[in-house]
């Protein structure tokens, strides 16, 4: 007879998994999601627009120049938010992968499909703005530095995810393969985060950490916070709009397939 | 401001990509909404809008 503790631990784990699954599946109904998404959309879109405009204007025209970097430090106000979103977007894909593989959540696969291209575009912007900042500061567009290389790997992971999820005739196989890649690729996220600590890199260490005080002036921190929050809400708004469109397109395909089935059924029955 | 071209390029690229993504998402959502309405309620939504 197995020890009682093992059995109860298993029951607790199963119960927790089932409860979490039920919680997620409550929002899996397409109609409920579309209603909730329509209500949420303006609350993401308009604050994103306002915060981004204020943050960009502040960073570009009113924040002080850096004593070492001069005005090129203003690139930070677009580079740092895109770097944050590049990692966050992939974290979103990894979460969708867990929801898809463990609970077979129907919206998780669609969300992963829609996050991919947006995340890839933002990662490309992060790499490009980093190069545009690096050229005047380091004297070169690119170095094979641990931070830069790990972000480049993230960009390729996004491209791989986009390609893999659309690579199969049967969508479910593509979703499953992409979910495995999404989970495996998440190992790159701590490498990106800690690369500046683990290796001697040309890229500067983090100026803002969870535990320590920020190492930059508040006059720079404010516009950076505003653009980061604005871009994050904007990312959410774009992904939500794409996901709503994807759910509607999926619903359209279902209705059209059902209509085709109804139309072809009597002809088939009439054949002797 | 000797680094002006780099700053302008960085902001231009970021704003440009953000606008492309936003416009693409908006148009796709609008088209999906219109087509779904046309399928779900054919009599009412086939009229030109």
PDB file of C-alpha atoms in Angstrom:
ATOM      1  CA  UNK A   1       0.000   0.000   0.000  1.00  0.00           C
ATOM      2  CA  UNK A   2       1.553   3.318  -1.000  1.00  0.00           C
ATOM      3  CA  UNK A   3       2.131   5.868   1.727  1.00  0.00           C
ATOM      4  CA  UNK A   4      -0.841   8.109   2.323  1.00  0.00           C
ATOM      5  CA  UNK A   5       1.144  11.288   1.764  1.00  0.00           C
ATOM      6  CA  UNK A   6       1.988  10.328  -1.854  1.00  0.00           C
ATOM      7  CA  UNK A   7      -1.640   9.712  -2.680  1.00  0.00           C
ATOM      8  CA  UNK A   8      -2.877  12.919  -1.100  1.00  0.00           C
ATOM      9  CA  UNK A   9      -0.097  14.919  -2.778  1.00  0.00           C
ATOM     10  CA  UNK A  10      -1.146  13.431  -6.118  1.00  0.00           C
ATOM     11  CA  UNK A  11      -4.796  14.247  -5.425  1.00  0.00           C
ATOM     12  CA  UNK A  12      -3.936  17.832  -4.479  1.00  0.00           C
ATOM     13  CA  UNK A  13      -1.848  18.223  -7.662  1.00  0.00           C
ATOM     14  CA  UNK A  14      -4.611  16.755  -9.830  1.00  0.00           C
ATOM     15  CA  UNK A  15      -7.207  18.921  -8.145  1.00  0.00           C
ATOM     16  CA  UNK A  16      -5.099  22.070  -8.610  1.00  0.00           C
ATOM     17  CA  UNK A  17      -4.461  21.220 -12.285  1.00  0.00           C
ATOM     18  CA  UNK A  18      -8.168  20.600 -12.873  1.00  0.00           C
ATOM     19  CA  UNK A  19      -9.186  23.805 -11.076  1.00  0.00           C
ATOM     20  CA  UNK A  20      -6.644  25.877 -13.013  1.00  0.00           C
ATOM     21  CA  UNK A  21      -7.822  24.249 -16.245  1.00  0.00           C
ATOM     22  CA  UNK A  22     -11.441  25.098 -15.414  1.00  0.00           C
ATOM     23  CA  UNK A  23     -10.461  28.688 -14.669  1.00  0.00           C
ATOM     24  CA  UNK A  24      -8.741  29.058 -18.061  1.00  0.00           C
ATOM     25  CA  UNK A  25     -11.494  27.227 -19.950  1.00  0.00           C
ATOM     26  CA  UNK A  26     -14.091  29.608 -18.538  1.00  0.00           C
ATOM     27  CA  UNK A  27     -12.636  32.214 -20.934  1.00  0.00           C
ATOM     28  CA  UNK A  28     -12.237  29.805 -23.852  1.00  0.00           C
ATOM     29  CA  UNK A  29     -15.755  30.333 -25.170  1.00  0.00           C
ATOM     30  CA  UNK A  30     -15.303  32.393 -28.397  1.00  0.00           C
ATOM     31  CA  UNK A  31     -18.473  34.424 -27.863  1.00  0.00           C
ATOM     32  CA  UNK A  32     -17.505  35.302 -24.290  1.00  0.00           C
ATOM     33  CA  UNK A  33     -13.947  36.118 -25.386  1.00  0.00           C
ATOM     34  CA  UNK A  34     -15.163  38.395 -28.201  1.00  0.00           C
ATOM     35  CA  UNK A  35     -17.482  40.269 -25.826  1.00  0.00           C
ATOM     36  CA  UNK A  36     -14.748  40.615 -23.205  1.00  0.00           C
ATOM     37  CA  UNK A  37     -12.157  41.594 -25.845  1.00  0.00           C
ATOM     38  CA  UNK A  38     -14.406  44.287 -27.311  1.00  0.00           C
ATOM     39  CA  UNK A  39     -14.838  45.809 -23.842  1.00  0.00           C
ATOM     40  CA  UNK A  40     -11.108  45.611 -23.063  1.00  0.00           C
ATOM     41  CA  UNK A  41      -9.850  46.944 -26.416  1.00  0.00           C
ATOM     42  CA  UNK A  42     -10.371  50.716 -25.831  1.00  0.00           C
ATOM     43  CA  UNK A  43      -8.909  50.422 -22.306  1.00  0.00           C
ATOM     44  CA  UNK A  44      -5.657  49.205 -23.868  1.00  0.00           C
ATOM     45  CA  UNK A  45      -5.609  51.270 -27.065  1.00  0.00           C
ATOM     46  CA  UNK A  46      -6.221  54.807 -25.812  1.00  0.00           C
ATOM     47  CA  UNK A  47      -3.948  54.730 -22.712  1.00  0.00           C
ATOM     48  CA  UNK A  48      -1.262  53.141 -24.921  1.00  0.00           C
ATOM     49  CA  UNK A  49      -1.515  55.978 -27.418  1.00  0.00           C
ATOM     50  CA  UNK A  50      -1.564  58.755 -24.797  1.00  0.00           C
ATOM     51  CA  UNK A  51       1.274  57.313 -22.668  1.00  0.00           C
ATOM     52  CA  UNK A  52       3.465  56.585 -25.708  1.00  0.00           C
ATOM     53  CA  UNK A  53       2.997  60.091 -27.145  1.00  0.00           C
ATOM     54  CA  UNK A  54       3.767  61.749 -23.790  1.00  0.00           C
ATOM     55  CA  UNK A  55       6.751  59.455 -23.130  1.00  0.00           C
ATOM     56  CA  UNK A  56       8.255  59.885 -26.616  1.00  0.00           C
ATOM     57  CA  UNK A  57       7.791  63.683 -26.578  1.00  0.00           C
ATOM     58  CA  UNK A  58       9.288  63.894 -23.071  1.00  0.00           C
ATOM     59  CA  UNK A  59      12.212  61.639 -23.940  1.00  0.00           C
ATOM     60  CA  UNK A  60      12.936  63.301 -27.262  1.00  0.00           C
ATOM     61  CA  UNK A  61      12.617  66.971 -26.307  1.00  0.00           C
ATOM     62  CA  UNK A  62      12.503  67.504 -22.533  1.00  0.00           C
ATOM     63  CA  UNK A  63      14.662  64.855 -20.841  1.00  0.00           C
ATOM     64  CA  UNK A  64      18.313  65.791 -20.203  1.00  0.00           C
ATOM     65  CA  UNK A  65      21.198  64.607 -22.355  1.00  0.00           C
ATOM     66  CA  UNK A  66      23.589  62.125 -20.752  1.00  0.00           C
ATOM     67  CA  UNK A  67      26.929  63.521 -19.563  1.00  0.00           C
ATOM     68  CA  UNK A  68      28.807  60.765 -21.400  1.00  0.00           C
ATOM     69  CA  UNK A  69      26.532  59.724 -24.267  1.00  0.00           C
ATOM     70  CA  UNK A  70      25.075  63.129 -25.064  1.00  0.00           C
ATOM     71  CA  UNK A  71      21.789  63.166 -26.981  1.00  0.00           C
ATOM     72  CA  UNK A  72      22.106  59.631 -28.297  1.00  0.00           C
ATOM     73  CA  UNK A  73      20.855  58.453 -24.886  1.00  0.00           C
ATOM     74  CA  UNK A  74      17.382  59.421 -26.185  1.00  0.00           C
ATOM     75  CA  UNK A  75      17.399  56.199 -28.236  1.00  0.00           C
ATOM     76  CA  UNK A  76      17.010  54.461 -24.862  1.00  0.00           C
ATOM     77  CA  UNK A  77      13.347  55.579 -24.655  1.00  0.00           C
ATOM     78  CA  UNK A  78      12.445  53.389 -27.628  1.00  0.00           C
ATOM     79  CA  UNK A  79      15.148  50.712 -27.346  1.00  0.00           C
ATOM     80  CA  UNK A  80      14.504  49.625 -23.745  1.00  0.00           C
ATOM     81  CA  UNK A  81      10.691  49.232 -24.118  1.00  0.00           C
ATOM     82  CA  UNK A  82      11.146  47.176 -27.301  1.00  0.00           C
ATOM     83  CA  UNK A  83      13.757  44.995 -25.554  1.00  0.00           C
ATOM     84  CA  UNK A  84      11.338  44.441 -22.656  1.00  0.00           C
ATOM     85  CA  UNK A  85       8.520  43.584 -25.086  1.00  0.00           C
ATOM     86  CA  UNK A  86      10.710  41.233 -27.133  1.00  0.00           C
ATOM     87  CA  UNK A  87      11.248  39.085 -24.023  1.00  0.00           C
ATOM     88  CA  UNK A  88       7.707  39.552 -22.668  1.00  0.00           C
ATOM     89  CA  UNK A  89       6.175  38.594 -26.005  1.00  0.00           C
ATOM     90  CA  UNK A  90       8.108  35.347 -26.045  1.00  0.00           C
ATOM     91  CA  UNK A  91       7.131  34.743 -22.429  1.00  0.00           C
ATOM     92  CA  UNK A  92       3.540  35.117 -23.648  1.00  0.00           C
ATOM     93  CA  UNK A  93       4.179  32.436 -26.285  1.00  0.00           C
ATOM     94  CA  UNK A  94       5.689  30.152 -23.616  1.00  0.00           C
ATOM     95  CA  UNK A  95       2.606  30.613 -21.380  1.00  0.00           C
ATOM     96  CA  UNK A  96       0.335  29.881 -24.362  1.00  0.00           C
ATOM     97  CA  UNK A  97       2.432  26.762 -25.016  1.00  0.00           C
ATOM     98  CA  UNK A  98       1.812  25.490 -21.465  1.00  0.00           C
ATOM     99  CA  UNK A  99      -1.910  26.258 -21.761  1.00  0.00           C
ATOM    100  CA  UNK A 100      -2.015  24.420 -25.078  1.00  0.00           C
ATOM    101  CA  UNK A 101       0.036  21.375 -24.113  1.00  0.00           C
ATOM    102  CA  UNK A 102      -1.376  20.860 -20.593  1.00  0.00           C
ATOM    103  CA  UNK A 103      -4.996  22.044 -20.851  1.00  0.00           C
ATOM    104  CA  UNK A 104      -5.594  22.037 -24.647  1.00  0.00           C
ATOM    105  CA  UNK A 105      -6.908  25.567 -24.333  1.00  0.00           C
ATOM    106  CA  UNK A 106      -8.418  26.456 -27.735  1.00  0.00           C
ATOM    107  CA  UNK A 107      -7.549  30.158 -27.555  1.00  0.00           C
ATOM    108  CA  UNK A 108      -3.943  29.560 -26.458  1.00  0.00           C
ATOM    109  CA  UNK A 109      -2.915  28.279 -29.892  1.00  0.00           C
ATOM    110  CA  UNK A 110      -4.583  31.193 -31.660  1.00  0.00           C
ATOM    111  CA  UNK A 111      -2.931  33.626 -29.226  1.00  0.00           C
ATOM    112  CA  UNK A 112       0.495  32.083 -29.923  1.00  0.00           C
ATOM    113  CA  UNK A 113      -0.124  32.452 -33.677  1.00  0.00           C
ATOM    114  CA  UNK A 114      -0.946  36.136 -33.213  1.00  0.00           C
ATOM    115  CA  UNK A 115       1.813  37.024 -30.723  1.00  0.00           C
ATOM    116  CA  UNK A 116       4.542  35.577 -32.993  1.00  0.00           C
ATOM    117  CA  UNK A 117       4.634  38.153 -35.830  1.00  0.00           C
ATOM    118  CA  UNK A 118       4.164  41.119 -33.460  1.00  0.00           C
ATOM    119  CA  UNK A 119       6.948  39.840 -31.182  1.00  0.00           C
ATOM    120  CA  UNK A 120       9.257  39.215 -34.147  1.00  0.00           C
ATOM    121  CA  UNK A 121       8.681  42.743 -35.495  1.00  0.00           C
ATOM    122  CA  UNK A 122       9.330  44.274 -32.060  1.00  0.00           C
ATOM    123  CA  UNK A 123      12.503  42.176 -31.613  1.00  0.00           C
ATOM    124  CA  UNK A 124      13.715  43.355 -35.025  1.00  0.00           C
ATOM    125  CA  UNK A 125      13.087  46.959 -33.919  1.00  0.00           C
ATOM    126  CA  UNK A 126      14.977  46.265 -30.677  1.00  0.00           C
ATOM    127  CA  UNK A 127      17.988  44.940 -32.601  1.00  0.00           C
ATOM    128  CA  UNK A 128      17.878  47.810 -35.110  1.00  0.00           C
ATOM    129  CA  UNK A 129      17.552  50.562 -32.482  1.00  0.00           C
ATOM    130  CA  UNK A 130      20.353  48.860 -30.522  1.00  0.00           C
ATOM    131  CA  UNK A 131      22.569  49.034 -33.599  1.00  0.00           C
ATOM    132  CA  UNK A 132      21.602  52.679 -34.144  1.00  0.00           C
ATOM    133  CA  UNK A 133      22.612  53.372 -30.535  1.00  0.00           C
ATOM    134  CA  UNK A 134      25.753  51.229 -30.739  1.00  0.00           C
ATOM    135  CA  UNK A 135      27.231  52.870 -33.842  1.00  0.00           C
ATOM    136  CA  UNK A 136      27.772  56.346 -32.321  1.00  0.00           C
ATOM    137  CA  UNK A 137      28.630  54.942 -28.845  1.00  0.00           C
ATOM    138  CA  UNK A 138      30.725  51.852 -29.569  1.00  0.00           C
ATOM    139  CA  UNK A 139      31.847  52.781 -33.091  1.00  0.00           C
ATOM    140  CA  UNK A 140      30.280  49.645 -34.562  1.00  0.00           C
ATOM    141  CA  UNK A 141      26.814  48.501 -35.659  1.00  0.00           C
ATOM    142  CA  UNK A 142      27.194  45.012 -34.218  1.00  0.00           C
ATOM    143  CA  UNK A 143      29.396  42.907 -31.941  1.00  0.00           C
ATOM    144  CA  UNK A 144      28.986  39.222 -31.112  1.00  0.00           C
ATOM    145  CA  UNK A 145      28.376  40.167 -27.505  1.00  0.00           C
ATOM    146  CA  UNK A 146      26.379  37.787 -25.264  1.00  0.00           C
ATOM    147  CA  UNK A 147      23.401  40.170 -24.869  1.00  0.00           C
ATOM    148  CA  UNK A 148      23.168  41.040 -28.571  1.00  0.00           C
ATOM    149  CA  UNK A 149      23.644  37.445 -29.684  1.00  0.00           C
ATOM    150  CA  UNK A 150      21.032  36.066 -27.269  1.00  0.00           C
ATOM    151  CA  UNK A 151      18.503  38.653 -28.517  1.00  0.00           C
ATOM    152  CA  UNK A 152      19.346  37.677 -32.114  1.00  0.00           C
ATOM    153  CA  UNK A 153      18.683  34.041 -31.118  1.00  0.00           C
ATOM    154  CA  UNK A 154      15.309  35.210 -29.718  1.00  0.00           C
ATOM    155  CA  UNK A 155      14.504  36.797 -33.091  1.00  0.00           C
ATOM    156  CA  UNK A 156      15.274  33.503 -34.849  1.00  0.00           C
ATOM    157  CA  UNK A 157      13.142  31.653 -32.275  1.00  0.00           C
ATOM    158  CA  UNK A 158      10.236  33.931 -33.181  1.00  0.00           C
ATOM    159  CA  UNK A 159      10.786  33.265 -36.902  1.00  0.00           C
ATOM    160  CA  UNK A 160      11.006  29.521 -36.234  1.00  0.00           C
ATOM    161  CA  UNK A 161       7.772  29.641 -34.244  1.00  0.00           C
ATOM    162  CA  UNK A 162       5.989  31.579 -37.012  1.00  0.00           C
ATOM    163  CA  UNK A 163       7.191  29.106 -39.659  1.00  0.00           C
ATOM    164  CA  UNK A 164       6.501  25.958 -37.610  1.00  0.00           C
ATOM    165  CA  UNK A 165       2.976  26.871 -36.542  1.00  0.00           C
ATOM    166  CA  UNK A 166       1.976  27.270 -40.207  1.00  0.00           C
ATOM    167  CA  UNK A 167       4.051  24.376 -41.571  1.00  0.00           C
ATOM    168  CA  UNK A 168       1.469  21.569 -41.334  1.00  0.00           C
ATOM    169  CA  UNK A 169      -1.678  20.899 -43.332  1.00  0.00           C
ATOM    170  CA  UNK A 170      -3.343  19.804 -40.109  1.00  0.00           C
ATOM    171  CA  UNK A 171      -3.318  22.907 -37.835  1.00  0.00           C
ATOM    172  CA  UNK A 172      -3.301  20.893 -34.582  1.00  0.00           C
ATOM    173  CA  UNK A 173       0.064  19.323 -35.461  1.00  0.00           C
ATOM    174  CA  UNK A 174       1.508  22.772 -36.160  1.00  0.00           C
ATOM    175  CA  UNK A 175       0.154  24.105 -32.865  1.00  0.00           C
ATOM    176  CA  UNK A 176       1.690  21.208 -30.940  1.00  0.00           C
ATOM    177  CA  UNK A 177       5.098  21.452 -32.633  1.00  0.00           C
ATOM    178  CA  UNK A 178       5.182  25.240 -32.169  1.00  0.00           C
ATOM    179  CA  UNK A 179       4.144  24.889 -28.514  1.00  0.00           C
ATOM    180  CA  UNK A 180       7.115  22.582 -27.880  1.00  0.00           C
ATOM    181  CA  UNK A 181       9.427  25.090 -29.596  1.00  0.00           C
ATOM    182  CA  UNK A 182       7.797  27.902 -27.601  1.00  0.00           C
ATOM    183  CA  UNK A 183       8.558  26.128 -24.339  1.00  0.00           C
ATOM    184  CA  UNK A 184      12.067  25.022 -25.272  1.00  0.00           C
ATOM    185  CA  UNK A 185      12.939  28.483 -26.587  1.00  0.00           C
ATOM    186  CA  UNK A 186      11.989  30.085 -23.262  1.00  0.00           C
ATOM    187  CA  UNK A 187      15.415  28.994 -21.983  1.00  0.00           C
ATOM    188  CA  UNK A 188      16.778  31.971 -23.970  1.00  0.00           C
ATOM    189  CA  UNK A 189      14.912  34.454 -21.751  1.00  0.00           C
ATOM    190  CA  UNK A 190      17.038  34.054 -18.559  1.00  0.00           C
ATOM    191  CA  UNK A 191      20.131  33.951 -20.792  1.00  0.00           C
ATOM    192  CA  UNK A 192      19.152  37.359 -22.223  1.00  0.00           C
ATOM    193  CA  UNK A 193      18.392  38.732 -18.765  1.00  0.00           C
ATOM    194  CA  UNK A 194      21.564  37.544 -17.039  1.00  0.00           C
ATOM    195  CA  UNK A 195      23.967  37.686 -20.011  1.00  0.00           C
ATOM    196  CA  UNK A 196      25.349  41.027 -18.842  1.00  0.00           C
ATOM    197  CA  UNK A 197      26.153  39.504 -15.443  1.00  0.00           C
ATOM    198  CA  UNK A 198      27.382  36.076 -16.538  1.00  0.00           C
ATOM    199  CA  UNK A 199      29.717  37.313 -19.265  1.00  0.00           C
ATOM    200  CA  UNK A 200      31.931  40.317 -19.787  1.00  0.00           C
ATOM    201  CA  UNK A 201      29.844  42.170 -22.360  1.00  0.00           C
ATOM    202  CA  UNK A 202      30.143  45.424 -24.274  1.00  0.00           C
ATOM    203  CA  UNK A 203      26.435  45.971 -23.567  1.00  0.00           C
ATOM    204  CA  UNK A 204      25.921  47.906 -20.339  1.00  0.00           C
ATOM    205  CA  UNK A 205      24.450  46.135 -17.274  1.00  0.00           C
ATOM    206  CA  UNK A 206      20.805  46.679 -16.287  1.00  0.00           C
ATOM    207  CA  UNK A 207      20.086  50.182 -14.978  1.00  0.00           C
ATOM    208  CA  UNK A 208      16.800  49.100 -13.382  1.00  0.00           C
ATOM    209  CA  UNK A 209      16.563  46.008 -11.184  1.00  0.00           C
ATOM    210  CA  UNK A 210      13.834  44.570  -8.967  1.00  0.00           C
ATOM    211  CA  UNK A 211      15.952  44.596  -5.801  1.00  0.00           C
ATOM    212  CA  UNK A 212      18.241  47.611  -6.158  1.00  0.00           C
ATOM    213  CA  UNK A 213      17.628  51.317  -6.686  1.00  0.00           C
ATOM    214  CA  UNK A 214      17.757  52.495 -10.325  1.00  0.00           C
ATOM    215  CA  UNK A 215      21.119  53.835 -11.436  1.00  0.00           C
ATOM    216  CA  UNK A 216      19.677  56.595 -13.588  1.00  0.00           C
ATOM    217  CA  UNK A 217      18.248  60.007 -12.902  1.00  0.00           C
ATOM    218  CA  UNK A 218      14.493  60.342 -12.236  1.00  0.00           C
ATOM    219  CA  UNK A 219      14.315  62.871 -15.073  1.00  0.00           C
ATOM    220  CA  UNK A 220      15.194  59.971 -17.400  1.00  0.00           C
ATOM    221  CA  UNK A 221      13.326  57.313 -15.464  1.00  0.00           C
ATOM    222  CA  UNK A 222       9.925  58.988 -15.877  1.00  0.00           C
ATOM    223  CA  UNK A 223       9.831  59.166 -19.695  1.00  0.00           C
ATOM    224  CA  UNK A 224      11.307  55.659 -19.836  1.00  0.00           C
ATOM    225  CA  UNK A 225       8.550  54.371 -17.537  1.00  0.00           C
ATOM    226  CA  UNK A 226       5.877  56.093 -19.621  1.00  0.00           C
ATOM    227  CA  UNK A 227       7.120  54.708 -22.954  1.00  0.00           C
ATOM    228  CA  UNK A 228       7.547  51.229 -21.443  1.00  0.00           C
ATOM    229  CA  UNK A 229       3.998  51.240 -20.065  1.00  0.00           C
ATOM    230  CA  UNK A 230       2.591  52.793 -23.245  1.00  0.00           C
ATOM    231  CA  UNK A 231       4.371  50.325 -25.543  1.00  0.00           C
ATOM    232  CA  UNK A 232       3.309  47.396 -23.333  1.00  0.00           C
ATOM    233  CA  UNK A 233      -0.351  48.421 -23.490  1.00  0.00           C
ATOM    234  CA  UNK A 234       0.061  49.003 -27.240  1.00  0.00           C
ATOM    235  CA  UNK A 235       1.514  45.529 -27.685  1.00  0.00           C
ATOM    236  CA  UNK A 236      -1.438  44.125 -25.747  1.00  0.00           C
ATOM    237  CA  UNK A 237      -3.902  46.149 -27.851  1.00  0.00           C
ATOM    238  CA  UNK A 238      -2.397  44.962 -31.147  1.00  0.00           C
ATOM    239  CA  UNK A 239      -2.294  41.302 -30.047  1.00  0.00           C
ATOM    240  CA  UNK A 240      -5.863  41.525 -28.706  1.00  0.00           C
ATOM    241  CA  UNK A 241      -7.136  43.053 -31.977  1.00  0.00           C
ATOM    242  CA  UNK A 242      -5.367  40.348 -33.995  1.00  0.00           C
ATOM    243  CA  UNK A 243      -6.694  37.629 -31.683  1.00  0.00           C
ATOM    244  CA  UNK A 244     -10.256  38.942 -31.942  1.00  0.00           C
ATOM    245  CA  UNK A 245      -9.911  38.940 -35.733  1.00  0.00           C
ATOM    246  CA  UNK A 246      -8.505  35.383 -35.641  1.00  0.00           C
ATOM    247  CA  UNK A 247     -11.427  34.168 -33.493  1.00  0.00           C
ATOM    248  CA  UNK A 248     -13.900  35.779 -35.914  1.00  0.00           C
ATOM    249  CA  UNK A 249     -12.111  34.222 -38.906  1.00  0.00           C
ATOM    250  CA  UNK A 250     -12.186  30.834 -37.192  1.00  0.00           C
ATOM    251  CA  UNK A 251     -15.916  31.245 -36.525  1.00  0.00           C
ATOM    252  CA  UNK A 252     -16.448  32.171 -40.183  1.00  0.00           C
ATOM    253  CA  UNK A 253     -14.643  29.040 -41.350  1.00  0.00           C
ATOM    254  CA  UNK A 254     -16.792  26.896 -39.035  1.00  0.00           C
ATOM    255  CA  UNK A 255     -20.046  28.458 -40.283  1.00  0.00           C
ATOM    256  CA  UNK A 256     -19.002  28.159 -43.940  1.00  0.00           C
ATOM    257  CA  UNK A 257     -17.953  24.509 -43.448  1.00  0.00           C
ATOM    258  CA  UNK A 258     -21.291  23.751 -41.757  1.00  0.00           C
ATOM    259  CA  UNK A 259     -23.178  25.466 -44.597  1.00  0.00           C
ATOM    260  CA  UNK A 260     -21.229  23.486 -47.193  1.00  0.00           C
ATOM    261  CA  UNK A 261     -21.979  20.286 -45.273  1.00  0.00           C
ATOM    262  CA  UNK A 262     -25.724  21.076 -45.221  1.00  0.00           C
ATOM    263  CA  UNK A 263     -25.744  21.921 -48.941  1.00  0.00           C
ATOM    264  CA  UNK A 264     -23.915  18.754 -49.965  1.00  0.00           C
ATOM    265  CA  UNK A 265     -25.907  16.416 -47.671  1.00  0.00           C
ATOM    266  CA  UNK A 266     -29.228  16.241 -49.687  1.00  0.00           C
ATOM    267  CA  UNK A 267     -27.352  15.689 -52.992  1.00  0.00           C
ATOM    268  CA  UNK A 268     -25.448  12.831 -51.412  1.00  0.00           C
ATOM    269  CA  UNK A 269     -28.658  11.291 -50.007  1.00  0.00           C
ATOM    270  CA  UNK A 270     -30.457  11.521 -53.340  1.00  0.00           C
ATOM    271  CA  UNK A 271     -27.806   9.401 -55.052  1.00  0.00           C
ATOM    272  CA  UNK A 272     -29.079   5.810 -55.315  1.00  0.00           C
TER     273      UNK A 272
ATOM    274  CA  UNK B   1      23.423  67.245 -31.821  1.00  0.00           C
ATOM    275  CA  UNK B   2      25.869  65.186 -33.906  1.00  0.00           C
ATOM    276  CA  UNK B   3      23.957  61.968 -33.377  1.00  0.00           C
ATOM    277  CA  UNK B   4      20.710  63.344 -34.758  1.00  0.00           C
ATOM    278  CA  UNK B   5      20.493  60.953 -37.780  1.00  0.00           C
ATOM    279  CA  UNK B   6      20.755  57.925 -35.462  1.00  0.00           C
ATOM    280  CA  UNK B   7      18.092  59.284 -33.120  1.00  0.00           C
ATOM    281  CA  UNK B   8      15.736  60.179 -35.979  1.00  0.00           C
ATOM    282  CA  UNK B   9      16.255  56.743 -37.578  1.00  0.00           C
ATOM    283  CA  UNK B  10      15.586  54.911 -34.279  1.00  0.00           C
ATOM    284  CA  UNK B  11      12.394  56.851 -33.527  1.00  0.00           C
ATOM    285  CA  UNK B  12      11.236  56.753 -37.156  1.00  0.00           C
ATOM    286  CA  UNK B  13      11.703  52.985 -37.342  1.00  0.00           C
ATOM    287  CA  UNK B  14       9.926  52.355 -34.032  1.00  0.00           C
ATOM    288  CA  UNK B  15       6.966  54.601 -34.810  1.00  0.00           C
ATOM    289  CA  UNK B  16       6.767  53.260 -38.379  1.00  0.00           C
ATOM    290  CA  UNK B  17       6.675  49.603 -37.306  1.00  0.00           C
ATOM    291  CA  UNK B  18       4.164  50.378 -34.530  1.00  0.00           C
ATOM    292  CA  UNK B  19       1.911  52.142 -37.054  1.00  0.00           C
ATOM    293  CA  UNK B  20       2.131  49.296 -39.588  1.00  0.00           C
ATOM    294  CA  UNK B  21       1.259  46.717 -36.900  1.00  0.00           C
ATOM    295  CA  UNK B  22      -1.624  48.837 -35.566  1.00  0.00           C
ATOM    296  CA  UNK B  23      -3.118  49.625 -38.983  1.00  0.00           C
ATOM    297  CA  UNK B  24      -2.781  45.990 -40.072  1.00  0.00           C
ATOM    298  CA  UNK B  25      -4.529  44.752 -36.899  1.00  0.00           C
ATOM    299  CA  UNK B  26      -7.304  47.367 -37.201  1.00  0.00           C
ATOM    300  CA  UNK B  27      -8.023  46.616 -40.871  1.00  0.00           C
ATOM    301  CA  UNK B  28      -7.974  42.862 -40.277  1.00  0.00           C
ATOM    302  CA  UNK B  29     -10.355  43.167 -37.330  1.00  0.00           C
ATOM    303  CA  UNK B  30     -12.691  45.448 -39.280  1.00  0.00           C
ATOM    304  CA  UNK B  31     -12.730  43.092 -42.277  1.00  0.00           C
ATOM    305  CA  UNK B  32     -13.294  40.009 -40.082  1.00  0.00           C
ATOM    306  CA  UNK B  33     -16.147  41.736 -38.251  1.00  0.00           C
ATOM    307  CA  UNK B  34     -17.819  42.766 -41.527  1.00  0.00           C
ATOM    308  CA  UNK B  35     -17.442  39.337 -43.134  1.00  0.00           C
ATOM    309  CA  UNK B  36     -18.676  37.509 -40.035  1.00  0.00           C
ATOM    310  CA  UNK B  37     -21.713  39.783 -39.830  1.00  0.00           C
ATOM    311  CA  UNK B  38     -22.427  39.115 -43.518  1.00  0.00           C
ATOM    312  CA  UNK B  39     -22.345  35.355 -42.926  1.00  0.00           C
ATOM    313  CA  UNK B  40     -24.316  35.345 -39.678  1.00  0.00           C
ATOM    314  CA  UNK B  41     -27.020  37.769 -40.824  1.00  0.00           C
ATOM    315  CA  UNK B  42     -26.964  37.643 -44.642  1.00  0.00           C
ATOM    316  CA  UNK B  43     -30.245  39.480 -45.220  1.00  0.00           C
ATOM    317  CA  UNK B  44     -29.333  42.502 -43.172  1.00  0.00           C
ATOM    318  CA  UNK B  45     -25.650  42.991 -43.857  1.00  0.00           C
ATOM    319  CA  UNK B  46     -25.509  42.407 -47.597  1.00  0.00           C
ATOM    320  CA  UNK B  47     -26.783  45.939 -48.068  1.00  0.00           C
ATOM    321  CA  UNK B  48     -24.005  48.365 -48.957  1.00  0.00           C
ATOM    322  CA  UNK B  49     -22.695  50.233 -45.927  1.00  0.00           C
TER     323      UNK B  49
END
